[in-house]
Amino acid sequence: MENSVFKALAHPARRQLLTMLRQGPRLAGGLAAEFEASWPTMSRHLAVLKDADLITAERQGNQILYRVNTSVLEDAASALLGLIGRDTGDDELKDAAE
Amino acid sequence: MENSVFKALAHPARRQLLTMLRQGPRLAGGLAAEFEASWPTMSRHLAVLKDADLITAERQGNQILYRVNTSVLEDAASALLGLIGRDTGDDELKDAAE
DNA sequence: CCTCTAATTAGCGGTTTCGCTAATTAGCAG
DNA sequence: CTGCTAATTAGCGAAACCGCTAATTAGAGG
């Protein structure tokens, strides 16, 4: 479960997608349009992110709206910080997400 | 550069190695001994981590001492937190496409 | 020199990932 | 139903990754 998250984060294009989604939800087409890679390629990157639960998809009529799942991202960052025994910014308690 | 870090983090055994190193420097043999996988396999995992600058190696006579590089780990965590526009405690850091 | 231990490197099959084109599904509108 | 747009799925070849065994380097010591 945690593994798929880090695997999803391993590809630059997918991290780029996440930074794009950081400012708000976006349509698949709009996201794909900003990359050199083909549309199906980007669609698969989105699928990988969704599989890792890093983003959620919501159908809106003809198109699909993607939204970043911040809590999973926070968990990953916490896990990383935990690797060095550093305070995560959240409390020592885990899963205390607002 | 940032890319190799996330790629290195993508494998469970390598994250496990980092958690082991979290409590202090250790010898390659001692680390490898705690895994089911063969010694050469673990040696390569260590090489990947070293390549990503997540750990440093120091020769000590016959053996090799590995040490975690906390700053790189912190940078990665910061990048992740930055993906959700959260304050990291460290300076703002962006993970460009690359 | 030779030998032993610690660790890495070389090379190999098997699996996964990646990016493409082509085909397909899903929804909307006439 | 037909056509159109948005997006995913199928399938393929190229490349990377993973874990193994065997071979090799590096250092300590007789």
PDB file of C-alpha atoms (C1' of nucleotides) in Angstrom:
ATOM      1  CA  MET A   1       0.000   0.000   0.000  1.00  0.00           C
ATOM      2  CA  GLU A   2       2.705   2.378   1.010  1.00  0.00           C
ATOM      3  CA  ASN A   3       4.882   0.864  -1.617  1.00  0.00           C
ATOM      4  CA  SER A   4       2.677   1.866  -4.517  1.00  0.00           C
ATOM      5  CA  VAL A   5       2.800   5.451  -3.289  1.00  0.00           C
ATOM      6  CA  PHE A   6       6.564   5.644  -3.475  1.00  0.00           C
ATOM      7  CA  LYS A   7       6.581   3.833  -6.765  1.00  0.00           C
ATOM      8  CA  ALA A   8       4.103   6.322  -8.131  1.00  0.00           C
ATOM      9  CA  LEU A   9       6.303   9.164  -6.948  1.00  0.00           C
ATOM     10  CA  ALA A  10       9.303   7.693  -8.720  1.00  0.00           C
ATOM     11  CA  HIS A  11       8.426   9.145 -12.106  1.00  0.00           C
ATOM     12  CA  PRO A  12       9.116  12.837 -12.841  1.00  0.00           C
ATOM     13  CA  ALA A  13       6.007  13.280 -14.964  1.00  0.00           C
ATOM     14  CA  ARG A  14       3.841  12.017 -12.123  1.00  0.00           C
ATOM     15  CA  ARG A  15       5.398  14.387  -9.615  1.00  0.00           C
ATOM     16  CA  GLN A  16       4.834  17.119 -12.141  1.00  0.00           C
ATOM     17  CA  LEU A  17       1.185  16.173 -12.373  1.00  0.00           C
ATOM     18  CA  LEU A  18       0.910  16.431  -8.614  1.00  0.00           C
ATOM     19  CA  THR A  19       2.429  19.901  -8.582  1.00  0.00           C
ATOM     20  CA  MET A  20      -0.091  20.946 -11.207  1.00  0.00           C
ATOM     21  CA  LEU A  21      -2.920  19.595  -9.118  1.00  0.00           C
ATOM     22  CA  ARG A  22      -1.596  21.352  -6.085  1.00  0.00           C
ATOM     23  CA  GLN A  23      -3.294  24.593  -7.101  1.00  0.00           C
ATOM     24  CA  GLY A  24      -6.626  22.932  -7.566  1.00  0.00           C
ATOM     25  CA  PRO A  25      -8.563  20.215  -9.390  1.00  0.00           C
ATOM     26  CA  ARG A  26      -8.043  19.912 -13.116  1.00  0.00           C
ATOM     27  CA  LEU A  27      -9.439  18.034 -16.081  1.00  0.00           C
ATOM     28  CA  ALA A  28      -7.476  15.163 -17.567  1.00  0.00           C
ATOM     29  CA  GLY A  29      -7.268  16.823 -20.939  1.00  0.00           C
ATOM     30  CA  GLY A  30      -5.950  20.069 -19.548  1.00  0.00           C
ATOM     31  CA  LEU A  31      -3.247  18.229 -17.678  1.00  0.00           C
ATOM     32  CA  ALA A  32      -2.238  16.065 -20.606  1.00  0.00           C
ATOM     33  CA  ALA A  33      -2.055  19.083 -22.889  1.00  0.00           C
ATOM     34  CA  GLU A  34       0.871  20.503 -20.944  1.00  0.00           C
ATOM     35  CA  PHE A  35       3.120  17.547 -21.631  1.00  0.00           C
ATOM     36  CA  GLU A  36       5.109  16.500 -24.640  1.00  0.00           C
ATOM     37  CA  ALA A  37       4.064  12.909 -24.166  1.00  0.00           C
ATOM     38  CA  SER A  38       0.991  11.520 -25.866  1.00  0.00           C
ATOM     39  CA  TRP A  39      -2.393  11.704 -24.271  1.00  0.00           C
ATOM     40  CA  PRO A  40      -2.708   7.972 -23.562  1.00  0.00           C
ATOM     41  CA  THR A  41       0.683   8.034 -21.903  1.00  0.00           C
ATOM     42  CA  MET A  42      -0.433  10.766 -19.543  1.00  0.00           C
ATOM     43  CA  SER A  43      -3.677   8.964 -18.939  1.00  0.00           C
ATOM     44  CA  ARG A  44      -1.724   6.006 -17.706  1.00  0.00           C
ATOM     45  CA  HIS A  45       0.384   8.159 -15.418  1.00  0.00           C
ATOM     46  CA  LEU A  46      -2.839   9.466 -13.952  1.00  0.00           C
ATOM     47  CA  ALA A  47      -4.048   5.910 -13.506  1.00  0.00           C
ATOM     48  CA  VAL A  48      -0.882   5.045 -11.579  1.00  0.00           C
ATOM     49  CA  LEU A  49      -1.393   8.021  -9.290  1.00  0.00           C
ATOM     50  CA  LYS A  50      -5.003   7.085  -8.784  1.00  0.00           C
ATOM     51  CA  ASP A  51      -4.021   3.507  -8.055  1.00  0.00           C
ATOM     52  CA  ALA A  52      -1.713   4.734  -5.339  1.00  0.00           C
ATOM     53  CA  ASP A  53      -4.566   6.832  -4.042  1.00  0.00           C
ATOM     54  CA  LEU A  54      -2.554   9.972  -4.549  1.00  0.00           C
ATOM     55  CA  ILE A  55      -5.340  11.482  -6.620  1.00  0.00           C
ATOM     56  CA  THR A  56      -9.059  10.947  -7.017  1.00  0.00           C
ATOM     57  CA  ALA A  57     -11.097  11.042 -10.212  1.00  0.00           C
ATOM     58  CA  GLU A  58     -14.562  12.451 -10.571  1.00  0.00           C
ATOM     59  CA  ARG A  59     -16.569  12.186 -13.724  1.00  0.00           C
ATOM     60  CA  GLN A  60     -18.137  15.421 -14.872  1.00  0.00           C
ATOM     61  CA  GLY A  61     -20.293  14.688 -17.848  1.00  0.00           C
ATOM     62  CA  ASN A  62     -17.986  14.238 -20.726  1.00  0.00           C
ATOM     63  CA  GLN A  63     -14.776  14.766 -18.883  1.00  0.00           C
ATOM     64  CA  ILE A  64     -12.928  13.685 -15.771  1.00  0.00           C
ATOM     65  CA  LEU A  65     -11.801  15.919 -12.971  1.00  0.00           C
ATOM     66  CA  TYR A  66      -8.705  14.998 -10.995  1.00  0.00           C
ATOM     67  CA  ARG A  67      -8.018  16.092  -7.497  1.00  0.00           C
ATOM     68  CA  VAL A  68      -4.936  15.571  -5.331  1.00  0.00           C
ATOM     69  CA  ASN A  69      -5.350  13.495  -2.195  1.00  0.00           C
ATOM     70  CA  THR A  70      -3.339  15.480   0.292  1.00  0.00           C
ATOM     71  CA  SER A  71      -3.610  13.067   3.189  1.00  0.00           C
ATOM     72  CA  VAL A  72      -1.786  10.303   1.328  1.00  0.00           C
ATOM     73  CA  LEU A  73       0.898  12.751   0.327  1.00  0.00           C
ATOM     74  CA  GLU A  74       1.214  13.821   3.934  1.00  0.00           C
ATOM     75  CA  ASP A  75       1.548  10.229   5.035  1.00  0.00           C
ATOM     76  CA  ALA A  76       4.360   9.683   2.566  1.00  0.00           C
ATOM     77  CA  ALA A  77       6.167  12.787   3.754  1.00  0.00           C
ATOM     78  CA  SER A  78       5.688  11.681   7.341  1.00  0.00           C
ATOM     79  CA  ALA A  79       7.130   8.288   6.529  1.00  0.00           C
ATOM     80  CA  LEU A  80      10.161   9.986   5.036  1.00  0.00           C
ATOM     81  CA  LEU A  81      10.644  12.251   7.992  1.00  0.00           C
ATOM     82  CA  GLY A  82      10.156   9.257  10.245  1.00  0.00           C
ATOM     83  CA  LEU A  83      13.095   7.668   8.510  1.00  0.00           C
ATOM     84  CA  ILE A  84      15.308  10.234  10.110  1.00  0.00           C
ATOM     85  CA  GLY A  85      13.474  10.480  13.374  1.00  0.00           C
ATOM     86  CA  ARG A  86      12.553  14.033  12.671  1.00  0.00           C
ATOM     87  CA  ASP A  87       9.379  15.789  13.831  1.00  0.00           C
ATOM     88  CA  THR A  88       6.895  15.759  10.995  1.00  0.00           C
ATOM     89  CA  GLY A  89       5.112  18.991  11.753  1.00  0.00           C
ATOM     90  CA  ASP A  90       2.103  16.978  12.783  1.00  0.00           C
ATOM     91  CA  ASP A  91       2.177  15.701  16.276  1.00  0.00           C
ATOM     92  CA  GLU A  92       3.818  12.506  17.304  1.00  0.00           C
ATOM     93  CA  LEU A  93       0.395  10.982  16.992  1.00  0.00           C
ATOM     94  CA  LYS A  94      -0.183   9.378  13.636  1.00  0.00           C
ATOM     95  CA  ASP A  95      -3.317   9.824  11.549  1.00  0.00           C
ATOM     96  CA  ALA A  96      -4.271  12.966  13.358  1.00  0.00           C
ATOM     97  CA  ALA A  97      -5.111  14.598  10.052  1.00  0.00           C
ATOM     98  CA  GLU A  98      -7.553  17.405  10.532  1.00  0.00           C
TER      99      GLU A  98
ATOM    100  CA  MET B   1      19.123  14.425  -9.207  1.00  0.00           C
ATOM    101  CA  GLU B   2      15.922  14.576  -7.277  1.00  0.00           C
ATOM    102  CA  ASN B   3      14.616  11.884  -9.522  1.00  0.00           C
ATOM    103  CA  SER B   4      17.143   9.282  -8.454  1.00  0.00           C
ATOM    104  CA  VAL B   5      16.191   9.937  -4.839  1.00  0.00           C
ATOM    105  CA  PHE B   6      12.538   9.058  -5.363  1.00  0.00           C
ATOM    106  CA  LYS B   7      13.467   6.122  -7.517  1.00  0.00           C
ATOM    107  CA  ALA B   8      15.727   4.859  -4.770  1.00  0.00           C
ATOM    108  CA  LEU B   9      12.907   5.220  -2.275  1.00  0.00           C
ATOM    109  CA  ALA B  10      10.599   3.176  -4.476  1.00  0.00           C
ATOM    110  CA  HIS B  11      11.843  -0.193  -3.257  1.00  0.00           C
ATOM    111  CA  PRO B  12      10.763  -1.539   0.139  1.00  0.00           C
ATOM    112  CA  ALA B  13      14.112  -3.124   0.932  1.00  0.00           C
ATOM    113  CA  ARG B  14      15.839   0.185   0.398  1.00  0.00           C
ATOM    114  CA  ARG B  15      13.473   2.040   2.679  1.00  0.00           C
ATOM    115  CA  GLN B  16      14.063  -0.710   5.196  1.00  0.00           C
ATOM    116  CA  LEU B  17      17.802  -0.166   4.925  1.00  0.00           C
ATOM    117  CA  LEU B  18      17.284   3.502   5.654  1.00  0.00           C
ATOM    118  CA  THR B  19      15.267   2.775   8.755  1.00  0.00           C
ATOM    119  CA  MET B  20      18.038   0.484   9.949  1.00  0.00           C
ATOM    120  CA  LEU B  21      20.596   3.192   9.395  1.00  0.00           C
ATOM    121  CA  ARG B  22      18.455   5.660  11.201  1.00  0.00           C
ATOM    122  CA  GLN B  23      19.752   4.476  14.570  1.00  0.00           C
ATOM    123  CA  GLY B  24      23.355   4.847  13.534  1.00  0.00           C
ATOM    124  CA  PRO B  25      26.024   3.813  11.016  1.00  0.00           C
ATOM    125  CA  ARG B  26      26.305   0.143  10.190  1.00  0.00           C
ATOM    126  CA  LEU B  27      28.517  -2.230   8.275  1.00  0.00           C
ATOM    127  CA  ALA B  28      27.352  -3.590   4.938  1.00  0.00           C
ATOM    128  CA  GLY B  29      27.550  -7.159   6.136  1.00  0.00           C
ATOM    129  CA  GLY B  30      25.495  -6.502   9.216  1.00  0.00           C
ATOM    130  CA  LEU B  31      22.806  -4.872   7.146  1.00  0.00           C
ATOM    131  CA  ALA B  32      22.740  -7.581   4.501  1.00  0.00           C
ATOM    132  CA  ALA B  33      22.538 -10.279   7.153  1.00  0.00           C
ATOM    133  CA  GLU B  34      19.104  -9.095   8.222  1.00  0.00           C
ATOM    134  CA  PHE B  35      17.533  -9.722   4.836  1.00  0.00           C
ATOM    135  CA  GLU B  36      16.361 -12.838   3.112  1.00  0.00           C
ATOM    136  CA  ALA B  37      17.852 -11.691  -0.154  1.00  0.00           C
ATOM    137  CA  SER B  38      21.377 -12.594  -1.150  1.00  0.00           C
ATOM    138  CA  TRP B  39      24.311 -10.481  -0.170  1.00  0.00           C
ATOM    139  CA  PRO B  40      25.061  -9.182  -3.679  1.00  0.00           C
ATOM    140  CA  THR B  41      21.447  -8.187  -4.028  1.00  0.00           C
ATOM    141  CA  MET B  42      21.629  -6.096  -0.881  1.00  0.00           C
ATOM    142  CA  SER B  43      24.938  -4.690  -1.977  1.00  0.00           C
ATOM    143  CA  ARG B  44      23.241  -3.372  -5.077  1.00  0.00           C
ATOM    144  CA  HIS B  45      20.438  -1.826  -3.090  1.00  0.00           C
ATOM    145  CA  LEU B  46      23.060  -0.046  -1.047  1.00  0.00           C
ATOM    146  CA  ALA B  47      24.705   1.123  -4.261  1.00  0.00           C
ATOM    147  CA  VAL B  48      21.407   2.579  -5.456  1.00  0.00           C
ATOM    148  CA  LEU B  49      20.980   4.455  -2.209  1.00  0.00           C
ATOM    149  CA  LYS B  50      24.525   5.712  -2.400  1.00  0.00           C
ATOM    150  CA  ASP B  51      23.995   6.776  -5.992  1.00  0.00           C
ATOM    151  CA  ALA B  52      21.030   8.832  -4.891  1.00  0.00           C
ATOM    152  CA  ASP B  53      23.222  10.297  -2.174  1.00  0.00           C
ATOM    153  CA  LEU B  54      20.861   8.992   0.467  1.00  0.00           C
ATOM    154  CA  ILE B  55      23.728   7.242   2.207  1.00  0.00           C
ATOM    155  CA  THR B  56      27.494   7.576   2.339  1.00  0.00           C
ATOM    156  CA  ALA B  57      30.057   4.805   2.441  1.00  0.00           C
ATOM    157  CA  GLU B  58      33.270   4.835   4.403  1.00  0.00           C
ATOM    158  CA  ARG B  59      35.885   2.161   4.145  1.00  0.00           C
ATOM    159  CA  GLN B  60      37.115   0.813   7.457  1.00  0.00           C
ATOM    160  CA  GLY B  61      39.904  -1.586   6.754  1.00  0.00           C
ATOM    161  CA  ASN B  62      38.299  -4.716   5.535  1.00  0.00           C
ATOM    162  CA  GLN B  63      34.734  -3.550   5.733  1.00  0.00           C
ATOM    163  CA  ILE B  64      32.509  -0.679   4.699  1.00  0.00           C
ATOM    164  CA  LEU B  65      30.521   1.524   7.002  1.00  0.00           C
ATOM    165  CA  TYR B  66      27.299   3.039   5.766  1.00  0.00           C
ATOM    166  CA  ARG B  67      25.746   6.166   7.115  1.00  0.00           C
ATOM    167  CA  VAL B  68      22.430   7.804   6.263  1.00  0.00           C
ATOM    168  CA  ASN B  69      22.534  11.243   4.687  1.00  0.00           C
ATOM    169  CA  THR B  70      19.778  13.003   6.536  1.00  0.00           C
ATOM    170  CA  SER B  71      19.851  16.221   4.554  1.00  0.00           C
ATOM    171  CA  VAL B  72      18.910  14.511   1.296  1.00  0.00           C
ATOM    172  CA  LEU B  73      16.118  12.691   3.059  1.00  0.00           C
ATOM    173  CA  GLU B  74      14.923  15.985   4.456  1.00  0.00           C
ATOM    174  CA  ASP B  75      14.983  17.529   1.011  1.00  0.00           C
ATOM    175  CA  ALA B  76      12.835  14.720  -0.337  1.00  0.00           C
ATOM    176  CA  ALA B  77      10.329  15.102   2.473  1.00  0.00           C
ATOM    177  CA  SER B  78      10.292  18.837   1.889  1.00  0.00           C
ATOM    178  CA  ALA B  79       9.593  18.302  -1.780  1.00  0.00           C
ATOM    179  CA  LEU B  80       6.678  16.081  -0.881  1.00  0.00           C
ATOM    180  CA  LEU B  81       5.264  18.548   1.587  1.00  0.00           C
ATOM    181  CA  GLY B  82       5.790  21.270  -0.981  1.00  0.00           C
ATOM    182  CA  LEU B  83       3.553  19.313  -3.301  1.00  0.00           C
ATOM    183  CA  ILE B  84       0.667  20.083  -1.019  1.00  0.00           C
ATOM    184  CA  GLY B  85       1.675  23.613  -0.217  1.00  0.00           C
ATOM    185  CA  ARG B  86       2.353  22.778   3.382  1.00  0.00           C
ATOM    186  CA  ASP B  87       5.001  24.511   5.473  1.00  0.00           C
ATOM    187  CA  THR B  88       7.963  22.189   5.752  1.00  0.00           C
ATOM    188  CA  GLY B  89       9.945  23.881   8.447  1.00  0.00           C
ATOM    189  CA  ASP B  90      12.804  24.016   5.995  1.00  0.00           C
ATOM    190  CA  ASP B  91      13.124  26.482   3.211  1.00  0.00           C
ATOM    191  CA  GLU B  92      10.747  26.317   0.326  1.00  0.00           C
ATOM    192  CA  LEU B  93      11.997  23.897  -2.234  1.00  0.00           C
ATOM    193  CA  LYS B  94      10.638  23.096  -5.613  1.00  0.00           C
ATOM    194  CA  ASP B  95      10.862  19.862  -7.485  1.00  0.00           C
ATOM    195  CA  ALA B  96      11.052  20.889 -11.073  1.00  0.00           C
ATOM    196  CA  ALA B  97      10.092  18.476 -13.785  1.00  0.00           C
ATOM    197  CA  GLU B  98      13.396  16.974 -14.840  1.00  0.00           C
TER     198      GLU B  98
ATOM    199  C1'  DC C   1      53.697 -15.353  -1.767  1.00  0.00           C
ATOM    200  C1'  DC C   2      49.000 -17.476  -0.274  1.00  0.00           C
ATOM    201  C1'  DT C   3      44.628 -17.387   2.133  1.00  0.00           C
ATOM    202  C1'  DC C   4      40.769 -15.813   4.396  1.00  0.00           C
ATOM    203  C1'  DT C   5      36.943 -12.512   4.920  1.00  0.00           C
ATOM    204  C1'  DA C   6      34.162  -8.419   3.288  1.00  0.00           C
ATOM    205  C1'  DA C   7      32.098  -6.527  -0.277  1.00  0.00           C
ATOM    206  C1'  DT C   8      31.349  -5.240  -5.062  1.00  0.00           C
ATOM    207  C1'  DT C   9      30.909  -6.151 -10.053  1.00  0.00           C
ATOM    208  C1'  DA C  10      29.628  -9.050 -14.122  1.00  0.00           C
ATOM    209  C1'  DG C  11      26.352 -11.395 -16.448  1.00  0.00           C
ATOM    210  C1'  DC C  12      21.964 -13.810 -16.981  1.00  0.00           C
ATOM    211  C1'  DG C  13      16.760 -14.642 -17.206  1.00  0.00           C
ATOM    212  C1'  DG C  14      12.313 -12.957 -15.732  1.00  0.00           C
ATOM    213  C1'  DT C  15       9.376  -9.210 -14.707  1.00  0.00           C
ATOM    214  C1'  DT C  16       7.940  -4.517 -14.770  1.00  0.00           C
ATOM    215  C1'  DT C  17       7.812   0.059 -16.601  1.00  0.00           C
ATOM    216  C1'  DC C  18       7.382   3.323 -20.375  1.00  0.00           C
ATOM    217  C1'  DG C  19       5.728   5.512 -24.415  1.00  0.00           C
ATOM    218  C1'  DC C  20       3.782   4.875 -28.648  1.00  0.00           C
ATOM    219  C1'  DT C  21      -0.311   3.910 -32.092  1.00  0.00           C
ATOM    220  C1'  DA C  22      -4.703   1.930 -32.719  1.00  0.00           C
ATOM    221  C1'  DA C  23      -8.951   0.556 -30.893  1.00  0.00           C
ATOM    222  C1'  DT C  24     -12.558   1.173 -27.508  1.00  0.00           C
ATOM    223  C1'  DT C  25     -15.657   3.116 -23.989  1.00  0.00           C
ATOM    224  C1'  DA C  26     -18.448   7.004 -22.115  1.00  0.00           C
ATOM    225  C1'  DG C  27     -21.268  10.919 -22.499  1.00  0.00           C
ATOM    226  C1'  DC C  28     -23.440  14.677 -25.043  1.00  0.00           C
ATOM    227  C1'  DA C  29     -25.989  16.614 -28.899  1.00  0.00           C
ATOM    228  C1'  DG C  30     -28.526  16.664 -33.172  1.00  0.00           C
TER     229       DG C  30
ATOM    230  C1'  DC D   1     -29.088   6.122 -34.666  1.00  0.00           C
ATOM    231  C1'  DT D   2     -25.088   9.144 -36.102  1.00  0.00           C
ATOM    232  C1'  DG D   3     -21.500  11.899 -35.141  1.00  0.00           C
ATOM    233  C1'  DC D   4     -18.302  14.292 -32.082  1.00  0.00           C
ATOM    234  C1'  DT D   5     -15.260  14.966 -28.120  1.00  0.00           C
ATOM    235  C1'  DA D   6     -12.948  13.202 -23.805  1.00  0.00           C
ATOM    236  C1'  DA D   7     -10.599   9.739 -21.983  1.00  0.00           C
ATOM    237  C1'  DT D   8      -9.220   4.991 -21.169  1.00  0.00           C
ATOM    238  C1'  DT D   9      -7.729   0.340 -22.608  1.00  0.00           C
ATOM    239  C1'  DA D  10      -5.183  -2.973 -25.653  1.00  0.00           C
ATOM    240  C1'  DG D  11      -1.132  -4.413 -27.475  1.00  0.00           C
ATOM    241  C1'  DC D  12       3.657  -3.955 -28.885  1.00  0.00           C
ATOM    242  C1'  DG D  13       8.736  -3.221 -28.594  1.00  0.00           C
ATOM    243  C1'  DA D  14      12.457  -0.993 -25.938  1.00  0.00           C
ATOM    244  C1'  DA D  15      14.391  -0.129 -21.810  1.00  0.00           C
ATOM    245  C1'  DA D  16      14.977  -0.505 -16.831  1.00  0.00           C
ATOM    246  C1'  DC D  17      14.617  -3.180 -12.593  1.00  0.00           C
ATOM    247  C1'  DC D  18      15.250  -7.272  -9.614  1.00  0.00           C
ATOM    248  C1'  DG D  19      17.408 -11.181  -7.726  1.00  0.00           C
ATOM    249  C1'  DC D  20      20.292 -14.851  -8.476  1.00  0.00           C
ATOM    250  C1'  DT D  21      25.126 -17.266  -9.111  1.00  0.00           C
ATOM    251  C1'  DA D  22      29.816 -16.789 -10.320  1.00  0.00           C
ATOM    252  C1'  DA D  23      33.750 -14.001 -10.667  1.00  0.00           C
ATOM    253  C1'  DT D  24      36.423 -10.166  -8.942  1.00  0.00           C
ATOM    254  C1'  DT D  25      38.450  -6.508  -6.060  1.00  0.00           C
ATOM    255  C1'  DA D  26      40.208  -4.846  -1.549  1.00  0.00           C
ATOM    256  C1'  DG D  27      42.387  -5.324   2.766  1.00  0.00           C
ATOM    257  C1'  DA D  28      44.322  -7.966   6.798  1.00  0.00           C
ATOM    258  C1'  DG D  29      47.468 -11.261   8.087  1.00  0.00           C
ATOM    259  C1'  DG D  30      50.429 -15.619   8.140  1.00  0.00           C
TER     260       DG D  30
END
